[in-house]
PDB file of C-alpha atoms in Angstrom:
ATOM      1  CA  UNK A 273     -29.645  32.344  22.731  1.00 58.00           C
ATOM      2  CA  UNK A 274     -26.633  34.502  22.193  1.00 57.00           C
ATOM      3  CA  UNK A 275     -24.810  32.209  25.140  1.00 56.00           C
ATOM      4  CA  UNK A 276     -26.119  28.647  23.881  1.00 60.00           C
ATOM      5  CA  UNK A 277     -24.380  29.547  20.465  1.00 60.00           C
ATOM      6  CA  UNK A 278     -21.312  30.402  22.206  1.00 58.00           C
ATOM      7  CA  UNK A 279     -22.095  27.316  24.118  1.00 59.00           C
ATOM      8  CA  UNK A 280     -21.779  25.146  20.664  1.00 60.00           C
ATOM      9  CA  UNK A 281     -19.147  26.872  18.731  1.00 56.00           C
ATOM     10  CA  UNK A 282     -16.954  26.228  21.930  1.00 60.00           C
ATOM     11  CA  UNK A 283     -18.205  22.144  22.274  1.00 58.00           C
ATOM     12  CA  UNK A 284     -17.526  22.045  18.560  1.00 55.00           C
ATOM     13  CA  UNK A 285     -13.701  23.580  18.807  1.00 54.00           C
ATOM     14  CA  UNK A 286     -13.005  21.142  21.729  1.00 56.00           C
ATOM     15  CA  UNK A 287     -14.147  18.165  19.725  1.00 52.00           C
ATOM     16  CA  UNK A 288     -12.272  19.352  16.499  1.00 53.00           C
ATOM     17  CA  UNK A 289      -8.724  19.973  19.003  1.00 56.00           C
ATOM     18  CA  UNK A 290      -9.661  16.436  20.511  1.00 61.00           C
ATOM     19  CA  UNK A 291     -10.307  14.646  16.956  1.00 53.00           C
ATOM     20  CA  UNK A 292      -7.168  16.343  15.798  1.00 52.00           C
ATOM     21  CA  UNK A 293      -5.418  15.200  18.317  1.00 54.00           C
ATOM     22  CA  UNK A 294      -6.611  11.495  17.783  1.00 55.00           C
ATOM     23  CA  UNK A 295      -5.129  11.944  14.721  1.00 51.00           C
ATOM     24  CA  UNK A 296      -1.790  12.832  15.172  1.00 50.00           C
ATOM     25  CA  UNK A 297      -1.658   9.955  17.915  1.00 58.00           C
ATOM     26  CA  UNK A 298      -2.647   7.423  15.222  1.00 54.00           C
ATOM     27  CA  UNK A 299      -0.246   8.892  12.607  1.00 50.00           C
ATOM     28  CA  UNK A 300       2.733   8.933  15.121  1.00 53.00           C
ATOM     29  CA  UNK A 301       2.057   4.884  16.379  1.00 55.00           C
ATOM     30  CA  UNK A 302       0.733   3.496  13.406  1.00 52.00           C
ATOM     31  CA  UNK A 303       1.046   5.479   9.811  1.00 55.00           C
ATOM     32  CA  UNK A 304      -2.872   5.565   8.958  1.00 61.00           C
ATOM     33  CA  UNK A 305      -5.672   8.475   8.902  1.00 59.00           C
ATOM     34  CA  UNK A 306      -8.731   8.500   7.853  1.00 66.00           C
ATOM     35  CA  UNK A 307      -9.511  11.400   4.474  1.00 66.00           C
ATOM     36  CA  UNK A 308     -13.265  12.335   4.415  1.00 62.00           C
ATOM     37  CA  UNK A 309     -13.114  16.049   3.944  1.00 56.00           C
ATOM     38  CA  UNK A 310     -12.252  16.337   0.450  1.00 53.00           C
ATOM     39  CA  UNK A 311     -15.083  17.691  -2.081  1.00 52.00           C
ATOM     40  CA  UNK A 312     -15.413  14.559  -3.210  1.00 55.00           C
ATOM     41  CA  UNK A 313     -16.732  13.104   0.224  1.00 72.00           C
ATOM     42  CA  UNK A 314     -14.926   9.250  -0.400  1.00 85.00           C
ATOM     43  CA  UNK A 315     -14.321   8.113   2.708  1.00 88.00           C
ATOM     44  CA  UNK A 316     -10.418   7.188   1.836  1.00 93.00           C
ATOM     45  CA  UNK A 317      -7.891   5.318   4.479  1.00 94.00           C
ATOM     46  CA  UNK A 318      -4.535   6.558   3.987  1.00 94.00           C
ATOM     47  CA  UNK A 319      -1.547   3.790   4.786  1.00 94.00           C
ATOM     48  CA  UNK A 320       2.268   4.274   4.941  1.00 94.00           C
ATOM     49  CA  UNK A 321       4.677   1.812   4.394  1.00 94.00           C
ATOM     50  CA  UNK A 322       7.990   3.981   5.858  1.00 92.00           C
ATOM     51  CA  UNK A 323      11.623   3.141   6.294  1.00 91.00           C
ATOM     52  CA  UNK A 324      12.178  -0.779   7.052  1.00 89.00           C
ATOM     53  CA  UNK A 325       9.432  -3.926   6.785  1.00 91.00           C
ATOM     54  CA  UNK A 326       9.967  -5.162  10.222  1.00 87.00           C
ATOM     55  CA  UNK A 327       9.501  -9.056  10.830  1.00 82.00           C
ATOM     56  CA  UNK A 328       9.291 -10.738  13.754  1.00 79.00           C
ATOM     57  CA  UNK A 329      11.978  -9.581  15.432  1.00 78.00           C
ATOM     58  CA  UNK A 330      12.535  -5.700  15.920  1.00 76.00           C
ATOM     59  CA  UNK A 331      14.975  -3.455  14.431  1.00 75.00           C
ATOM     60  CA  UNK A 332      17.392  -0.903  15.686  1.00 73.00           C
ATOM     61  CA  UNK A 333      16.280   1.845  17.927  1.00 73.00           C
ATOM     62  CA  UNK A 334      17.268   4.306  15.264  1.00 79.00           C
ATOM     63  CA  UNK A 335      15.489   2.804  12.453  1.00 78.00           C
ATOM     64  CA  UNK A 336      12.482   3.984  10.914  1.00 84.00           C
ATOM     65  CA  UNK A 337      10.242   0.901  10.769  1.00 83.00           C
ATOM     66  CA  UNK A 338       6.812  -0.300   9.388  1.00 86.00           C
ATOM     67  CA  UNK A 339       5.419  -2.954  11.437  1.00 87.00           C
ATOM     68  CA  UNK A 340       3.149  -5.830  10.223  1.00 85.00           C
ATOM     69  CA  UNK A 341       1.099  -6.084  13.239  1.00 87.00           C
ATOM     70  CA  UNK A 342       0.156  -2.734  12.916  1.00 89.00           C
ATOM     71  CA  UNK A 343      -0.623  -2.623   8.970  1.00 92.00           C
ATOM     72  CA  UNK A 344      -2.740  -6.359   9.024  1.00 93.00           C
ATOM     73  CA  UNK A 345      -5.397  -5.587  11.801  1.00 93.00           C
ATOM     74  CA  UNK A 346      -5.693  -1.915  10.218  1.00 93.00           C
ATOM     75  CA  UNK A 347      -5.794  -3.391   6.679  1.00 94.00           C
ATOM     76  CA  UNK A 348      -8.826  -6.366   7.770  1.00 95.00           C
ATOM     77  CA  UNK A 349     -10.921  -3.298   9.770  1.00 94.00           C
ATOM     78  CA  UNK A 350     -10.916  -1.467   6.663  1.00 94.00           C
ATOM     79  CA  UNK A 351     -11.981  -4.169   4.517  1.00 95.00           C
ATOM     80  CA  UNK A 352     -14.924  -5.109   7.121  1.00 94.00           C
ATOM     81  CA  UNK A 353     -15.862  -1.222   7.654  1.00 91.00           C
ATOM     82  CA  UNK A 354     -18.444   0.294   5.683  1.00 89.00           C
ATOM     83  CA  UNK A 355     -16.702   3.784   7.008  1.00 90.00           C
ATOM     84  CA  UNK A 356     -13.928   2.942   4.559  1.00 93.00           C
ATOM     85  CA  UNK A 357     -14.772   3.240   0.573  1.00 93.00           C
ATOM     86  CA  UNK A 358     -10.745   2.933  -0.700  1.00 94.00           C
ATOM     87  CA  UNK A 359      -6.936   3.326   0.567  1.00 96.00           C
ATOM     88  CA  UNK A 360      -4.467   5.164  -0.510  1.00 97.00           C
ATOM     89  CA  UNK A 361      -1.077   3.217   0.300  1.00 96.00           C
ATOM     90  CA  UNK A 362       2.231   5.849   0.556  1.00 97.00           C
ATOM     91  CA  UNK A 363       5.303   4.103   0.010  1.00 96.00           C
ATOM     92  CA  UNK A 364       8.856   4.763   0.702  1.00 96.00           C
ATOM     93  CA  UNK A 365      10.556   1.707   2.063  1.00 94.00           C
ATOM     94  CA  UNK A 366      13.790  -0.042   1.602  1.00 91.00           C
ATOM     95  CA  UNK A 367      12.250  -3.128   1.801  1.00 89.00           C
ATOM     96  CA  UNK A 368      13.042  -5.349   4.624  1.00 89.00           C
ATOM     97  CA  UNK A 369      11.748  -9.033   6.091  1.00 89.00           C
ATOM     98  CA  UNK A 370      10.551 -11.085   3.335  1.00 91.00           C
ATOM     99  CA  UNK A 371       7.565 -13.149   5.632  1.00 91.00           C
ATOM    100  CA  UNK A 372       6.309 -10.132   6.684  1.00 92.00           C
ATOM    101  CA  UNK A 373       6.095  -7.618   3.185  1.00 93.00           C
ATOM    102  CA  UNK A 374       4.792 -10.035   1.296  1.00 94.00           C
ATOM    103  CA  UNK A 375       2.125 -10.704   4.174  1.00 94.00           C
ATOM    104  CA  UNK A 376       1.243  -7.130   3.488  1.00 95.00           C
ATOM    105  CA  UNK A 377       1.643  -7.253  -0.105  1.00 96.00           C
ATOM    106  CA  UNK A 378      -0.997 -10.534   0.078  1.00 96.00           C
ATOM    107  CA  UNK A 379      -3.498  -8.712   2.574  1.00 96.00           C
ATOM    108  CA  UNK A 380      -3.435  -5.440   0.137  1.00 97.00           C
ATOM    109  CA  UNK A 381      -4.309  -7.490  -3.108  1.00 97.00           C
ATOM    110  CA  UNK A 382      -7.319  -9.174  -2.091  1.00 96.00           C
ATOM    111  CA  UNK A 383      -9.169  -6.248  -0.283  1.00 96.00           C
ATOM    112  CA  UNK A 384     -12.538  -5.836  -2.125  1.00 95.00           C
ATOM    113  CA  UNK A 385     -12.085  -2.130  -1.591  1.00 95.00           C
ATOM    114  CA  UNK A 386     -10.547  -0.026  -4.677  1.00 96.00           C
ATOM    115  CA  UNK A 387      -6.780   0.137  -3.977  1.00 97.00           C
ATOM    116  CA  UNK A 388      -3.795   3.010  -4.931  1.00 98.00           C
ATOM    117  CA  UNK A 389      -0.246   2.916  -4.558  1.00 97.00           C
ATOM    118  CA  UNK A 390       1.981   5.857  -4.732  1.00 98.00           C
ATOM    119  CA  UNK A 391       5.576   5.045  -4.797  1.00 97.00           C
ATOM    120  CA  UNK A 392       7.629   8.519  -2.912  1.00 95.00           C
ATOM    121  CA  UNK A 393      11.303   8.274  -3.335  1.00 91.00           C
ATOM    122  CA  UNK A 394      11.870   4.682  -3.712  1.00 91.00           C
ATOM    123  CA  UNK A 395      10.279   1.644  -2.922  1.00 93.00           C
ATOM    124  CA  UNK A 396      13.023  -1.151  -2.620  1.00 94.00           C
ATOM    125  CA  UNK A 397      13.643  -5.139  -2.615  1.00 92.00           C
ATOM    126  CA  UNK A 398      10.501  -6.581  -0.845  1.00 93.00           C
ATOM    127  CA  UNK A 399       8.970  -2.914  -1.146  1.00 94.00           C
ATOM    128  CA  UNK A 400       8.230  -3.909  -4.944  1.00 95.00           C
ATOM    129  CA  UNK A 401       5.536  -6.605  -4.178  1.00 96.00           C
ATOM    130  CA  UNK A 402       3.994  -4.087  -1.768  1.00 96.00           C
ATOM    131  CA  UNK A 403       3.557  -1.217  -5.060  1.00 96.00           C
ATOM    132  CA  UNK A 404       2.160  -3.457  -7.068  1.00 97.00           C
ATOM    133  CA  UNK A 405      -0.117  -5.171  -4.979  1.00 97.00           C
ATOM    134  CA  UNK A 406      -2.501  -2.244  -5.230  1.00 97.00           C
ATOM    135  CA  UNK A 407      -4.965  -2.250  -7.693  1.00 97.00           C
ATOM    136  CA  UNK A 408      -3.470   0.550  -9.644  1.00 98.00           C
ATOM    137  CA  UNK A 409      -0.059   1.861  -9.011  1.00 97.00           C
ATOM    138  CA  UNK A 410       1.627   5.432  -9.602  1.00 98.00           C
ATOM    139  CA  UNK A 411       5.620   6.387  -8.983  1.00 97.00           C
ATOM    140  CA  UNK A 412       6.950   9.755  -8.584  1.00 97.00           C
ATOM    141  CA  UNK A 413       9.191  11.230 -11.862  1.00 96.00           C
ATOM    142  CA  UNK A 414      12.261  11.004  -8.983  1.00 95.00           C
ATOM    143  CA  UNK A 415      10.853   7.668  -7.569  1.00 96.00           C
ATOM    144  CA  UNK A 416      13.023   4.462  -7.387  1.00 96.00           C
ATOM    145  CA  UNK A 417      12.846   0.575  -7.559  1.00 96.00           C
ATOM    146  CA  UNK A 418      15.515  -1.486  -7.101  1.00 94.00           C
ATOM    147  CA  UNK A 419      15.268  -5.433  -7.666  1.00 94.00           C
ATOM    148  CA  UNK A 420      17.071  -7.709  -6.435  1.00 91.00           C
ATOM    149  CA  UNK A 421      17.709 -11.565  -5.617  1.00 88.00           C
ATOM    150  CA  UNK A 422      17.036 -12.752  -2.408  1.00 84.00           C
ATOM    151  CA  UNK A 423      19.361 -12.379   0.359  1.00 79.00           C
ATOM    152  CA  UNK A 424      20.371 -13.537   4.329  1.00 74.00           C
ATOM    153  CA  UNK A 425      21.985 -12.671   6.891  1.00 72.00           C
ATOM    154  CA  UNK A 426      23.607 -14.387   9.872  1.00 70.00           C
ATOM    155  CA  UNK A 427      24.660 -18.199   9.684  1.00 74.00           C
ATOM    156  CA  UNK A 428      24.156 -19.969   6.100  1.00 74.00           C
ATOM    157  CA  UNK A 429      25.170 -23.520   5.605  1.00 78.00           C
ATOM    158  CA  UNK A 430      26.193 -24.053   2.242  1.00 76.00           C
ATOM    159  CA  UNK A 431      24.176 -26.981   0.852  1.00 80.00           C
ATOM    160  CA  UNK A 432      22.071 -27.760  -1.620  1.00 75.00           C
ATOM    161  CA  UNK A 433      18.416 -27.314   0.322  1.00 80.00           C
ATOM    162  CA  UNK A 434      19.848 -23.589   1.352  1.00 77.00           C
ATOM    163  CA  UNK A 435      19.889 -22.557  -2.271  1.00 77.00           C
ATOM    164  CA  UNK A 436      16.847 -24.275  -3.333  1.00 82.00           C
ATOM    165  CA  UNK A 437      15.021 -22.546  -0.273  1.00 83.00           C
ATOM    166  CA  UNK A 438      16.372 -18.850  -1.392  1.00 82.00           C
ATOM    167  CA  UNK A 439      15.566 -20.190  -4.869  1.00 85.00           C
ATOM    168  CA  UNK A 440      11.859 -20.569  -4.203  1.00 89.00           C
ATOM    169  CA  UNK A 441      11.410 -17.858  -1.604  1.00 88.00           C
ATOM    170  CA  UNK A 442      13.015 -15.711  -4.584  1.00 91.00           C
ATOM    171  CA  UNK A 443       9.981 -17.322  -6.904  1.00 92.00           C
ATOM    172  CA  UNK A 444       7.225 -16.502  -4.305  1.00 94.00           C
ATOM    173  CA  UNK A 445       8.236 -12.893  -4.879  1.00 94.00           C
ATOM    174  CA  UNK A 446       8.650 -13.113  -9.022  1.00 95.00           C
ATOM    175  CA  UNK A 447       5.368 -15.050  -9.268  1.00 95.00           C
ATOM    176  CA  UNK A 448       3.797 -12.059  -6.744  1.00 96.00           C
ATOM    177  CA  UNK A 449       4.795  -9.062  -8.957  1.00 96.00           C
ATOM    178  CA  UNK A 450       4.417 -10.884 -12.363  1.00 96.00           C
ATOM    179  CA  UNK A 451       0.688 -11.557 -11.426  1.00 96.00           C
ATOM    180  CA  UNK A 452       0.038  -7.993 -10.363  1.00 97.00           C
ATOM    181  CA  UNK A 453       1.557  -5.714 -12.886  1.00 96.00           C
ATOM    182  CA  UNK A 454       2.709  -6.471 -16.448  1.00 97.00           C
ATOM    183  CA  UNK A 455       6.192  -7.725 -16.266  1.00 96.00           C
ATOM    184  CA  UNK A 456       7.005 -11.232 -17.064  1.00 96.00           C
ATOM    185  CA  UNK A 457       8.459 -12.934 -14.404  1.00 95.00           C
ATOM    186  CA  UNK A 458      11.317 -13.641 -17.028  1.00 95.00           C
ATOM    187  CA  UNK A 459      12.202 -10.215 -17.491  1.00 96.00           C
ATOM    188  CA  UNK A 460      11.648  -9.751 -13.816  1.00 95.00           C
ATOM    189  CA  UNK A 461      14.698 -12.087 -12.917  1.00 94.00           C
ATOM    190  CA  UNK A 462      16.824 -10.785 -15.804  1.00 95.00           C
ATOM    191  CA  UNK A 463      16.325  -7.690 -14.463  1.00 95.00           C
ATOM    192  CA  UNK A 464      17.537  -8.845 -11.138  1.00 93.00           C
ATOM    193  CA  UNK A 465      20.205 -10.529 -12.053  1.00 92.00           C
ATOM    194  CA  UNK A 466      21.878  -7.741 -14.273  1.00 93.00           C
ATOM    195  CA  UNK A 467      25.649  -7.466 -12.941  1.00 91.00           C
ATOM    196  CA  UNK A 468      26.468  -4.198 -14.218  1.00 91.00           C
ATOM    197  CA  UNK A 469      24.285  -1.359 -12.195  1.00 88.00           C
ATOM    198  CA  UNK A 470      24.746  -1.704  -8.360  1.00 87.00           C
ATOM    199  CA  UNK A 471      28.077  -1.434  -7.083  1.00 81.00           C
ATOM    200  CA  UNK A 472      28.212  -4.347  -4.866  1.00 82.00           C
ATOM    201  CA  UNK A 473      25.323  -6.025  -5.851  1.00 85.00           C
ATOM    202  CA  UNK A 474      24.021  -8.075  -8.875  1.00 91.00           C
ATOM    203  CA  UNK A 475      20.070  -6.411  -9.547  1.00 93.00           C
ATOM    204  CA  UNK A 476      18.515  -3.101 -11.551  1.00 95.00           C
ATOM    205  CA  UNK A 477      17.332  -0.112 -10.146  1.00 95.00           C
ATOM    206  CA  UNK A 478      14.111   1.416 -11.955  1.00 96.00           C
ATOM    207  CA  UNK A 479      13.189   5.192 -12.089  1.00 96.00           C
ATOM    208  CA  UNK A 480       9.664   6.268 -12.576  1.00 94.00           C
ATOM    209  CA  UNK A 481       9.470   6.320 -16.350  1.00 96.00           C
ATOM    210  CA  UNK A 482      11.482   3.461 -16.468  1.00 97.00           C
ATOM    211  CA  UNK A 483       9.558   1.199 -13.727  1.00 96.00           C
ATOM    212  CA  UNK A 484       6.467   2.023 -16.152  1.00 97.00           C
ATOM    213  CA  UNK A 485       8.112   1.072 -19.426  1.00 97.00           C
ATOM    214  CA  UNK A 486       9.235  -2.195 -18.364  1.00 96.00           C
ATOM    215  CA  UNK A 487       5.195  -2.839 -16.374  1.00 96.00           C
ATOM    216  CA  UNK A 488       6.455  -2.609 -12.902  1.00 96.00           C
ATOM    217  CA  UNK A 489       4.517   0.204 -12.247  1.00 97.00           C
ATOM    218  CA  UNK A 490       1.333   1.558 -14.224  1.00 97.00           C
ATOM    219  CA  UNK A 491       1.698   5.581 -14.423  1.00 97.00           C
ATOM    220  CA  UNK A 492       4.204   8.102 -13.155  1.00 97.00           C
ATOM    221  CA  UNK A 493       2.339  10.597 -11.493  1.00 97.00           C
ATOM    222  CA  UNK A 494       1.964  12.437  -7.521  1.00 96.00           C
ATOM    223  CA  UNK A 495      -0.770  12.721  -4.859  1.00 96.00           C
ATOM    224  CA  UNK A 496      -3.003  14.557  -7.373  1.00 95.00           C
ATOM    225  CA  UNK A 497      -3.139  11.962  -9.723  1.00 97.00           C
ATOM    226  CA  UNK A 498      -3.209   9.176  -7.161  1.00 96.00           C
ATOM    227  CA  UNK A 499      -6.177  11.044  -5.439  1.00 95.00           C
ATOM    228  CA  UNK A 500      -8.135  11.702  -8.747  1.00 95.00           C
ATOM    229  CA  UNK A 501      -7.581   7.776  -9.776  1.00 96.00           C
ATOM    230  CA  UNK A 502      -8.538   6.448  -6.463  1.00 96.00           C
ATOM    231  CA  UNK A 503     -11.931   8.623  -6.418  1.00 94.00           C
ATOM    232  CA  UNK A 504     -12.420   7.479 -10.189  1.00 95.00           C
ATOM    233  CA  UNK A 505     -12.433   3.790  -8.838  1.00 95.00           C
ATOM    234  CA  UNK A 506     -14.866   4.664  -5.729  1.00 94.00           C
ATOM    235  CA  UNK A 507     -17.255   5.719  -7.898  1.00 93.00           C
ATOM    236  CA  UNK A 508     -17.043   3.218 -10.117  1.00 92.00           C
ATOM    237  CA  UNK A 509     -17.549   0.670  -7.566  1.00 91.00           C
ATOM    238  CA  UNK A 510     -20.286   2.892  -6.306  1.00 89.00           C
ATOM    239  CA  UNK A 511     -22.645   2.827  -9.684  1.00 90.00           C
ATOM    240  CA  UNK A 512     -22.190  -1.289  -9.892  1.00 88.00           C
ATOM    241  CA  UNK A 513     -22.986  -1.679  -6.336  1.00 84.00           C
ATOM    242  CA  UNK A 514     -26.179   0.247  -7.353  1.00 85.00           C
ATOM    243  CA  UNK A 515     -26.771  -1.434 -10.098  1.00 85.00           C
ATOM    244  CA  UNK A 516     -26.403  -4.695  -8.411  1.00 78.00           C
ATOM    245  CA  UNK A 517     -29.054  -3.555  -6.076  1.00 80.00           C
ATOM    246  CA  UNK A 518     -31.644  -2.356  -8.592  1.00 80.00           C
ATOM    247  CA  UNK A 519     -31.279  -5.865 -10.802  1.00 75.00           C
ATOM    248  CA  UNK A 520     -31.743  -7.635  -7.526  1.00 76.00           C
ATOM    249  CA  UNK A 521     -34.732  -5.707  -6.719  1.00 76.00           C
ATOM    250  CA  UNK A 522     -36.259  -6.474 -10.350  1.00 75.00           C
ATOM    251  CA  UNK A 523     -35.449  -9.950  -9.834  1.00 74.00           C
ATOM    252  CA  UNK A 524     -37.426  -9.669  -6.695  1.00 73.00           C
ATOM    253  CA  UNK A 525     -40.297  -7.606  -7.499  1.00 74.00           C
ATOM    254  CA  UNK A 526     -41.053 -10.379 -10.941  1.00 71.00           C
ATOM    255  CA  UNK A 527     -40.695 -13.230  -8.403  1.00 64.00           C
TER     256      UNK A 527
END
């Protein structure tokens, strides 16, 4: 008896070293992990969006990057997977491709599952559709935002259909974060077109309380808070799927 116990506890270890050792693989190559050992017992997906937004073509060997092709396929298992009840999205990007953030930022806002963002140190240029796409969004006290207008890189021929193509790519991105927070898309643009903050650039950068006064963001808070909101939201989703089930068993049961 004494030896098949030994027997266990050992099996067990091995699986735990192996399981943690899945998960620092998946951290390292993609930025995800899967919480379900709180006290609570949600089963929570945990996403970073790190460094640059990388489009389709690869940056710098030295750059910290978050790749699309990673975050999409990640971000349609959870929403299929009944192993995932909400996701926790940890940001600290200085934005990046346009195409591809905003892909993100579109895949993030119409999960089904309860969504968080928590915005760590800042969360720049395309980064701000991706805070806001969440269903409820927190920044740190030291947390930044900067807005922007749209800009390129590389060859630009100066007519008329370049401008109105930056002018409406610049709208896809107003229209984004007006619709999912409480700015105005007004104040949005005035906002990034203010000349007097950045040093070589015409835009506004936003610390936590002041990305919640102007509706960027909805609280200033940390992980706790984040956590504690995100768990609030599970169960909330939780009691109406119940309820959905018991009205459609009455419904049943009279027919």
């Amino acid at each position: 008896m004494r030896k098949n116990n030994m027997e266990n506890k050992q099996n067990t270890q091995e699986k735990t070293q192996e399981q943690r050792a899945d998960e620092r693989e998946e951290i390292k190559e993609t930025g995800t992990l899967q919480l379900e050992n709180g006290k609570e017992r949600h089963r929570i997906q945990l996403l970073t969006i790190i460094g640059e937004i990388e489009g389709h073509e690869s940056v710098s060997g030295n750059t910290k990057a978050t790749k699309y092709e990673h975050l999409l396929p990640r971000l349609a298992e959870a929403e299929d997977s009944d192993d995932v009840e909400g996701i926790l999205i940890l940001l600290n990007t200085l934005g990046g491709d346009v195409e591809a953030g905003l892909a993100i930022a579109e895949m993030i806002a119409s999960l089904s599952k309860p969504t968080v963002s928590l915005v760590l140190g800042g969360s720049h240029s395309i980064g701000g559709p991706l805070a806001v796409s969440a269903d409820y969004s927190f920044i740190v006290p030291s947390g930044t935002m900067i807005v922007h207008p749209v800009r390129t890189n590389g060859m630009f021929i100066g007519v008329y259909q370049s401008y109105r193509n930056m002018e409406k790519t610049q709208d896809r991105i107003t229209e984004f974060i007006a619709d999912h927070s409480r700015i105005s898309q007004k104040r949005l643009e005035e906002l990034m077109l203010d000349p007097t903050q950045l040093v070589k650039d015409v835009g506004t950068m936003l610390e936590g309380e002041d990305a919640v006064r102007e509706g960027l963001i909805d609280e200033v808070g940390g992980i706790s808070q984040a956590m504690k909101k995100l768990h609030e939201m599970i169960d909330a989703r939780r009691k109406q799927q119940e309820e959905h089930a018991k009205d459609t068993e009455s419904l049943s049961a009279e027919s």
